[in-house]
Coordinates of C-alpha atoms in Angstrom, one line a residue:
M273 CA -59.1 10.6 13.0
D274 CA -56.1 8.8 14.4
P275 CA -53.6 11.3 15.6
T276 CA -50.7 9.1 14.4
T277 CA -52.1 9.2 10.9
I278 CA -52.4 12.9 11.0
L279 CA -48.8 13.2 12.3
L280 CA -47.4 10.9 9.7
F281 CA -49.3 12.8 7.0
A282 CA -47.9 16.1 8.3
V283 CA -44.3 14.7 8.2
A284 CA -44.9 13.4 4.6
A285 CA -46.3 16.8 3.6
V286 CA -43.2 18.6 4.9
S287 CA -41.0 16.1 3.0
S288 CA -43.1 16.8 -0.1
L289 CA -42.6 20.5 0.4
F290 CA -38.9 20.0 0.7
M291 CA -38.9 17.9 -2.4
A292 CA -40.8 20.7 -4.2
W293 CA -38.2 23.2 -3.0
V294 CA -35.4 21.1 -4.3
I295 CA -37.1 20.7 -7.7
G296 CA -37.6 24.4 -7.9
A297 CA -33.9 25.0 -7.0
G298 CA -32.7 22.4 -9.4
S299 CA -34.4 21.0 -12.6
S300 CA -37.6 23.0 -13.0
G301 CA -36.2 26.2 -11.6
A302 CA -32.9 26.2 -13.4
T303 CA -33.2 24.6 -16.8
P304 CA -36.1 26.4 -18.5
F305 CA -34.4 29.8 -18.6
A306 CA -30.8 28.6 -18.7
P307 CA -30.6 28.9 -22.5
A308 CA -32.0 32.4 -22.4
V309 CA -29.4 33.3 -19.7
G310 CA -26.7 31.8 -21.8
A311 CA -27.8 34.0 -24.7
N312 CA -27.7 37.1 -22.4
A313 CA -31.4 37.7 -23.0
I314 CA -32.2 37.8 -19.3
G315 CA -30.2 38.0 -16.1
T316 CA -29.8 35.0 -13.8
M317 CA -31.7 36.4 -10.8
R318 CA -34.5 37.8 -12.9
A319 CA -34.8 34.4 -14.6
A320 CA -35.1 32.6 -11.3
F321 CA -37.8 35.0 -10.2
V322 CA -39.9 34.6 -13.4
V323 CA -39.5 30.9 -13.7
G324 CA -40.7 30.5 -10.1
L325 CA -44.0 32.3 -10.9
L326 CA -44.5 30.4 -14.1
G327 CA -43.6 27.1 -12.6
F328 CA -46.2 27.7 -9.9
A329 CA -48.9 28.4 -12.5
G330 CA -48.0 25.3 -14.4
A331 CA -48.1 23.1 -11.3
V332 CA -51.6 24.3 -10.4
T333 CA -53.2 24.2 -13.9
Q334 CA -51.5 21.2 -15.4
G335 CA -49.9 19.2 -12.7
A336 CA -52.6 16.6 -12.0
S337 CA -51.8 14.0 -14.6
V338 CA -48.2 13.4 -13.7
S339 CA -49.1 13.5 -10.0
E340 CA -51.6 10.8 -10.5
A341 CA -49.1 8.7 -12.5
V342 CA -46.4 9.0 -9.8
G343 CA -48.8 8.4 -6.9
R344 CA -50.9 5.5 -8.2
D345 CA -49.6 4.1 -11.5
L346 CA -46.0 3.0 -10.8
I347 CA -46.9 0.1 -8.5
H348 CA -50.0 -2.0 -8.4
G349 CA -51.6 -4.0 -5.6
V350 CA -50.4 -1.9 -2.7
S351 CA -51.0 1.7 -1.5
L352 CA -47.9 3.4 -0.1
P353 CA -48.2 4.1 3.6
A354 CA -47.0 7.4 5.1
S355 CA -43.7 5.9 6.1
S356 CA -43.0 4.8 2.6
V357 CA -43.9 8.2 1.1
I358 CA -41.5 9.9 3.5
V359 CA -38.7 7.5 2.4
V360 CA -39.4 8.1 -1.3
L361 CA -39.4 11.9 -0.9
L362 CA -36.3 12.1 1.3
I363 CA -34.4 9.8 -1.1
G364 CA -35.4 11.9 -4.1
A365 CA -34.8 15.2 -2.4
G366 CA -31.5 14.1 -0.9
L367 CA -30.1 13.0 -4.3
M368 CA -31.3 16.2 -5.9
A369 CA -29.7 18.3 -3.2
I370 CA -26.4 16.5 -3.9
G371 CA -26.8 17.5 -7.5
I372 CA -27.4 21.1 -6.7
H373 CA -24.4 21.3 -4.4
T374 CA -22.1 19.7 -6.9
G375 CA -23.5 21.6 -9.9
Y376 CA -24.4 18.4 -11.8
P377 CA -28.1 18.2 -12.7
I378 CA -29.5 15.0 -11.2
A379 CA -32.6 13.8 -13.1
T380 CA -35.5 14.2 -10.7
A381 CA -37.8 11.9 -12.5
F382 CA -35.2 9.1 -12.4
T383 CA -34.7 9.4 -8.6
V384 CA -38.4 9.6 -7.6
T385 CA -39.5 6.9 -10.1
G386 CA -36.7 4.6 -8.9
A387 CA -37.5 5.2 -5.3
V388 CA -41.2 4.6 -5.7
I389 CA -40.6 1.3 -7.6
G390 CA -38.1 0.1 -5.1
V391 CA -40.3 0.9 -2.1
G392 CA -43.3 -0.7 -3.8
I393 CA -41.5 -3.9 -4.6
A394 CA -40.3 -4.1 -1.0
L395 CA -43.9 -3.8 0.2
G396 CA -45.0 -6.7 -2.1
G397 CA -46.5 -4.6 -4.9
D398 CA -46.9 -5.7 -8.5
L399 CA -44.9 -4.2 -11.3
A400 CA -46.8 -1.9 -13.7
W401 CA -45.1 -3.1 -16.8
A402 CA -47.3 -1.2 -19.2
K403 CA -46.5 2.1 -17.5
Y404 CA -42.8 1.3 -17.3
A405 CA -42.8 0.6 -21.1
E406 CA -44.4 4.0 -21.7
I407 CA -42.0 5.8 -19.4
G408 CA -39.0 3.9 -20.8
V409 CA -39.9 4.9 -24.4
V410 CA -40.2 8.6 -23.4
W411 CA -36.9 8.5 -21.5
L412 CA -35.1 6.7 -24.3
L413 CA -36.4 8.9 -27.1
T414 CA -36.0 12.2 -25.3
P415 CA -32.3 12.7 -26.1
F416 CA -32.7 11.7 -29.7
V417 CA -35.9 13.6 -30.4
G418 CA -34.9 16.7 -28.4
G419 CA -31.4 16.7 -29.6
G420 CA -32.4 16.0 -33.2
L421 CA -35.0 18.7 -33.4
A422 CA -32.6 21.2 -31.8
Y423 CA -29.9 20.2 -34.2
A424 CA -32.3 20.6 -37.2
I425 CA -33.6 24.0 -36.1
A426 CA -30.1 25.3 -35.2
S427 CA -28.9 24.2 -38.6
V428 CA -31.5 26.3 -40.4
L429 CA -31.6 29.5 -38.3
P430 CA -28.1 30.8 -39.2
R431 CA -28.3 30.0 -42.9
S432 CA -27.9 32.9 -45.2
D433 CA -30.4 31.6 -47.7
V434 CA -33.2 31.4 -45.1
A435 CA -34.2 34.8 -43.7
E436 CA -34.9 34.8 -40.0
R437 CA -38.0 37.0 -40.6
D438 CA -39.3 33.9 -42.3
S439 CA -37.9 30.9 -40.3
V440 CA -38.5 32.3 -36.8
P441 CA -42.2 33.1 -37.4
V442 CA -42.7 29.6 -38.7
L443 CA -41.5 28.2 -35.4
A444 CA -43.6 30.8 -33.5
G445 CA -46.7 29.7 -35.5
F446 CA -46.1 26.0 -34.7
V447 CA -45.7 26.9 -31.0
G448 CA -48.8 29.0 -31.0
A449 CA -50.9 26.2 -32.5
V450 CA -49.6 23.8 -29.8
V451 CA -50.4 26.3 -27.0
A452 CA -54.0 26.7 -28.3
N453 CA -54.4 22.9 -27.8
L454 CA -52.9 22.6 -24.3
E455 CA -55.2 21.3 -21.6
F456 CA -55.7 23.6 -18.6
A457 CA -57.6 22.9 -15.4
F458 CA -59.5 26.3 -15.5
F459 CA -61.0 25.6 -19.0
E460 CA -64.2 23.6 -18.7
R461 CA -63.5 21.9 -22.1
G462 CA -59.8 21.6 -21.3
T463 CA -58.2 23.5 -24.2
L464 CA -58.5 27.0 -25.7
V465 CA -59.5 25.5 -29.0
A466 CA -62.3 23.4 -27.5
T467 CA -63.6 26.4 -25.6
G468 CA -63.6 28.4 -28.9
V469 CA -65.5 25.6 -30.6
D470 CA -68.2 25.7 -27.9
A471 CA -68.6 29.5 -28.4
L472 CA -69.2 29.2 -32.2
P473 CA -72.4 28.1 -33.9
L474 CA -70.5 25.4 -35.8
E475 CA -68.5 22.5 -34.4
G476 CA -66.4 19.6 -35.5
P477 CA -62.8 18.8 -36.4
V478 CA -62.8 21.3 -39.3
V479 CA -63.7 24.2 -36.9
A480 CA -61.1 23.0 -34.4
G481 CA -58.5 22.8 -37.1
A482 CA -59.4 26.3 -38.3
L483 CA -59.0 27.7 -34.8
T484 CA -55.7 26.0 -34.4
L485 CA -54.5 27.4 -37.7
G486 CA -55.7 30.8 -36.7
A487 CA -53.8 30.7 -33.4
G488 CA -50.6 29.7 -35.3
V489 CA -51.0 32.4 -37.9
L490 CA -51.5 35.1 -35.3
A491 CA -48.4 34.0 -33.4
A492 CA -46.4 33.9 -36.6
L493 CA -47.5 37.3 -37.8
A494 CA -46.8 38.9 -34.4
V495 CA -43.2 37.5 -34.3
R496 CA -42.6 38.3 -37.9
W497 CA -43.6 41.9 -37.3
D498 CA -41.3 42.1 -34.2
V499 CA -38.3 40.4 -35.9
T500 CA -38.6 42.6 -39.0
R501 CA -38.8 45.7 -37.0
D502 CA -35.9 44.8 -34.6
E503 CA -34.2 41.6 -35.5
A504 CA -31.9 41.3 -32.4
G505 CA -34.6 42.5 -30.0
G506 CA -37.3 40.3 -31.6
L507 CA -35.2 37.2 -31.3
R508 CA -34.6 38.0 -27.6
R509 CA -38.3 38.5 -26.9
F510 CA -39.3 35.3 -28.7
L511 CA -36.6 33.5 -26.7
L512 CA -38.0 34.9 -23.5
V513 CA -41.6 33.8 -24.4
L514 CA -40.3 30.3 -25.2
G515 CA -38.5 30.3 -21.8
G516 CA -41.7 31.2 -20.1
L517 CA -43.6 28.4 -21.9
V518 CA -40.9 25.9 -20.9
A519 CA -40.9 27.2 -17.3
F520 CA -44.7 26.7 -17.2
S521 CA -44.4 23.2 -18.6
A522 CA -41.6 22.4 -16.1
G523 CA -44.0 23.2 -13.2
A524 CA -46.7 21.1 -14.7
S525 CA -44.4 18.1 -15.2
Q526 CA -42.2 18.3 -12.1
V527 CA -44.8 19.1 -9.4
G528 CA -46.0 15.5 -9.7
L529 CA -42.7 14.2 -8.6
A530 CA -43.1 16.1 -5.3
V531 CA -46.7 15.7 -4.5
G532 CA -47.6 12.5 -6.4
P533 CA -46.5 10.1 -3.6
L534 CA -48.9 12.0 -1.3
L535 CA -52.0 11.1 -3.3
P536 CA -52.6 7.6 -1.8
L537 CA -52.5 9.2 1.7
L538 CA -55.4 11.4 0.8
D539 CA -57.7 8.3 1.0
D540 CA -57.1 8.4 4.7
V541 CA -56.9 12.1 5.2
S542 CA -60.2 13.2 3.5
M543 CA -60.0 16.8 4.8
V544 CA -57.2 17.6 2.3
S545 CA -58.1 17.8 -1.4
P546 CA -55.7 17.1 -4.3
I547 CA -55.8 20.8 -5.4
V548 CA -54.5 21.8 -2.0
V549 CA -51.6 19.4 -2.4
L550 CA -50.9 20.8 -5.9
L551 CA -51.0 24.3 -4.5
G552 CA -48.5 23.4 -1.8
G553 CA -46.2 21.8 -4.4
G554 CA -46.4 24.9 -6.6
V555 CA -45.5 27.1 -3.7
G556 CA -42.5 24.9 -2.9
I557 CA -41.3 25.0 -6.5
L558 CA -41.7 28.8 -6.5
V559 CA -39.7 29.3 -3.3
G560 CA -37.0 26.9 -4.5
S561 CA -36.7 28.8 -7.8
W562 CA -36.3 32.1 -6.1
T563 CA -33.8 30.9 -3.5
G564 CA -31.8 28.1 -5.0
A565 CA -32.0 28.1 -8.8
P566 CA -29.3 30.6 -9.8
R567 CA -26.4 28.2 -9.2
M568 CA -27.9 25.5 -11.5
I569 CA -28.9 28.2 -14.1
K570 CA -25.3 29.2 -14.4
A571 CA -24.1 25.5 -14.6
V572 CA -26.5 24.6 -17.4
S573 CA -26.3 27.8 -19.4
R574 CA -22.5 28.2 -19.5
E575 CA -21.0 24.8 -19.2
Y576 CA -22.9 22.6 -21.7
A577 CA -22.5 24.6 -24.9
S578 CA -21.7 28.0 -26.2
L579 CA -25.2 29.4 -26.7
G580 CA -26.5 32.4 -28.6
P581 CA -30.1 33.5 -29.2
R582 CA -30.6 31.3 -32.3
R583 CA -29.3 28.1 -30.7
S584 CA -31.2 28.9 -27.5
I585 CA -34.4 29.1 -29.6
A586 CA -33.5 25.8 -31.1
T587 CA -33.1 24.4 -27.6
L588 CA -36.4 25.6 -26.1
V589 CA -38.8 24.7 -29.0
P590 CA -38.2 20.9 -28.7
S591 CA -38.0 21.2 -24.9
F592 CA -41.5 22.7 -24.8
L593 CA -42.9 20.1 -27.1
I594 CA -41.4 17.1 -25.2
A595 CA -42.5 18.5 -21.8
Q596 CA -46.1 19.0 -22.9
T597 CA -46.2 15.5 -24.5
A598 CA -45.1 14.0 -21.2
V599 CA -47.8 16.0 -19.4
L600 CA -50.4 14.8 -21.8
L601 CA -49.3 11.2 -21.4
G602 CA -48.9 11.5 -17.6
V603 CA -45.3 10.4 -17.7
P604 CA -42.7 11.6 -15.2
V605 CA -39.9 13.1 -17.3
S606 CA -36.6 14.7 -16.4
F607 CA -36.4 18.3 -17.4
N608 CA -32.6 18.1 -17.1
E609 CA -32.6 15.3 -19.7
I610 CA -34.8 17.4 -22.0
I611 CA -32.9 20.6 -21.8
V612 CA -29.4 19.2 -21.7
S613 CA -30.1 17.0 -24.8
A614 CA -31.5 20.0 -26.7
V615 CA -28.6 22.2 -25.6
I616 CA -26.2 19.6 -26.9
G617 CA -28.0 19.2 -30.2
A618 CA -28.1 22.9 -30.8
G619 CA -24.4 23.3 -29.9
L620 CA -23.3 20.5 -32.2
A621 CA -25.2 22.0 -35.1
V622 CA -23.2 25.2 -35.1
G623 CA -20.1 24.6 -33.0
G624 CA -19.5 20.9 -33.7
G625 CA -17.7 19.0 -30.9
A626 CA -16.0 22.1 -29.8
G627 CA -19.4 23.5 -28.6
V628 CA -20.0 20.8 -26.1
S629 CA -18.0 19.7 -23.0
P630 CA -17.5 15.9 -23.4
R631 CA -16.5 15.5 -19.7
K632 CA -19.5 17.4 -18.4
L633 CA -21.8 15.4 -20.7
G634 CA -20.3 12.0 -19.7
V635 CA -20.6 12.8 -16.0
T636 CA -24.1 14.0 -16.4
V637 CA -25.3 10.8 -18.2
L638 CA -23.7 8.6 -15.5
A639 CA -25.4 10.7 -12.9
W640 CA -28.8 10.2 -14.5
I641 CA -28.3 6.4 -14.7
G642 CA -26.8 6.2 -11.3
S643 CA -29.5 8.3 -9.7
F644 CA -32.2 5.8 -10.8
V645 CA -30.3 2.8 -9.7
L646 CA -29.2 4.3 -6.4
A647 CA -32.8 5.6 -5.6
F648 CA -34.2 2.1 -6.4
G649 CA -31.7 0.4 -4.2
L650 CA -32.1 2.9 -1.3
G651 CA -35.9 2.6 -1.5
Y652 CA -36.0 -1.1 -1.6
G653 CA -33.3 -1.5 1.1
T654 CA -34.8 1.1 3.5
M655 CA -38.3 -0.4 3.3
T656 CA -37.0 -3.9 3.7
L657 CA -35.2 -2.9 6.9
L658 CA -38.2 -1.0 8.2
A659 CA -40.5 -4.0 7.6
R660 CA -38.4 -6.2 9.9

C-alpha cells in the first residue's frame, strides 16, 4: 500500500480521535447528566465518569447508522480524500473546543455537517437534497418537540391531583417499552423484542406487542415500588437511570460525527474495519468525558434553568426519545440542541420566564446557527484554496 496513503489515513485518524475527545468533553459528555447534576442527584465528577462509560457503550453498539450518514450520505458523486477528512475534523473539533473554553455549547452536528457539505461542494460533489430535508426537519422540530414534551411532563409531575407514585411509573413504563425495541449491534435480530419473539413458539406483531407491553409494565412496576417506598430516593434513582440512557444514546449519536468522515477512506485502507473505527471513536469520547466534561456539565446544569428532580426527569425523557429517533433515522443531531431545548421547556413549565436565562439562550441559539455557517464557509474556503 502507498506509504503516503497510510500516512494521510493516520493523520485523519488522529484528527478523528481528537474530534471524539472534544465531543466527549462537550456535548455527549456534558449534556446527558447535566439535569441530574442540576438536581443534585449525582456529583459532577462522578457524572463525567459514568457518562464516559455509557457513551463508549452506545458508540460501539449503535453508532454505525449515524456514522454511515455523515461519511457517505451528505454529498453525492465524490468520495472525500484524506486531506478533506482532516479539514472537516479539524474545523469541527476547533469550533467545539472554542465552545468548551467559553462555556457555550456549540452544536457538534451543525459544525461537522456544515464542514462536510462545504468541503464536498468545493470538490464538485452533488447536493444530497433528500438527506438535507430529513436532517432539516429533525433539527427544526427538535426544539419544539423536546421543549413541548418537557413542558407537558413538567406541568403534570408537580400537580397535587396527580400522585407521583402514578405519574412517574407511567413515564418509566413508556421508556421501558422503547428500550425493549432499541436496535443493538450485538443482537442478531437487532432488538430485545425481536430476539424474544424468536425464542417463543409463536410469532407475529401480536407477540411483539405483548413483549413490548410486558417490558413497559415491568419497568413501571419497579419504579412504582421504589417511589412508593422512598419518594425522594426513587425519583433520584429514576433520574439517574434516565441520565444513563441519554448518555448511551449520546455516544450512539455523536460518535458518527467523529468517525463518519473516515468511512470513505476505509475503501483504500482495507486493513482497518468499521468496527475498529467505532471502537476508536468510543475511546475518544470516553477519555473526553473523563477529562473535559465537568466544565460543560456545570454550564448546562446551572445556567439554563433552575432544575429539580421532577423537571430533570421531564428534561431527560424527551431527550432520550429524540436521540434514539435520530439514531434510527441515521440523522446527525446536536445533543446540545436536544438537552437545552428540553431544559428550557421544563424550566418554563414551573418557573416561567424567571426559570430561564434569556441572554444565555439567545447567545446559544446564535452560536448554533453561526457554527453551521462558519463551518460551511471554512470547509468550502479551505478546500478551494487547497485545490489551487
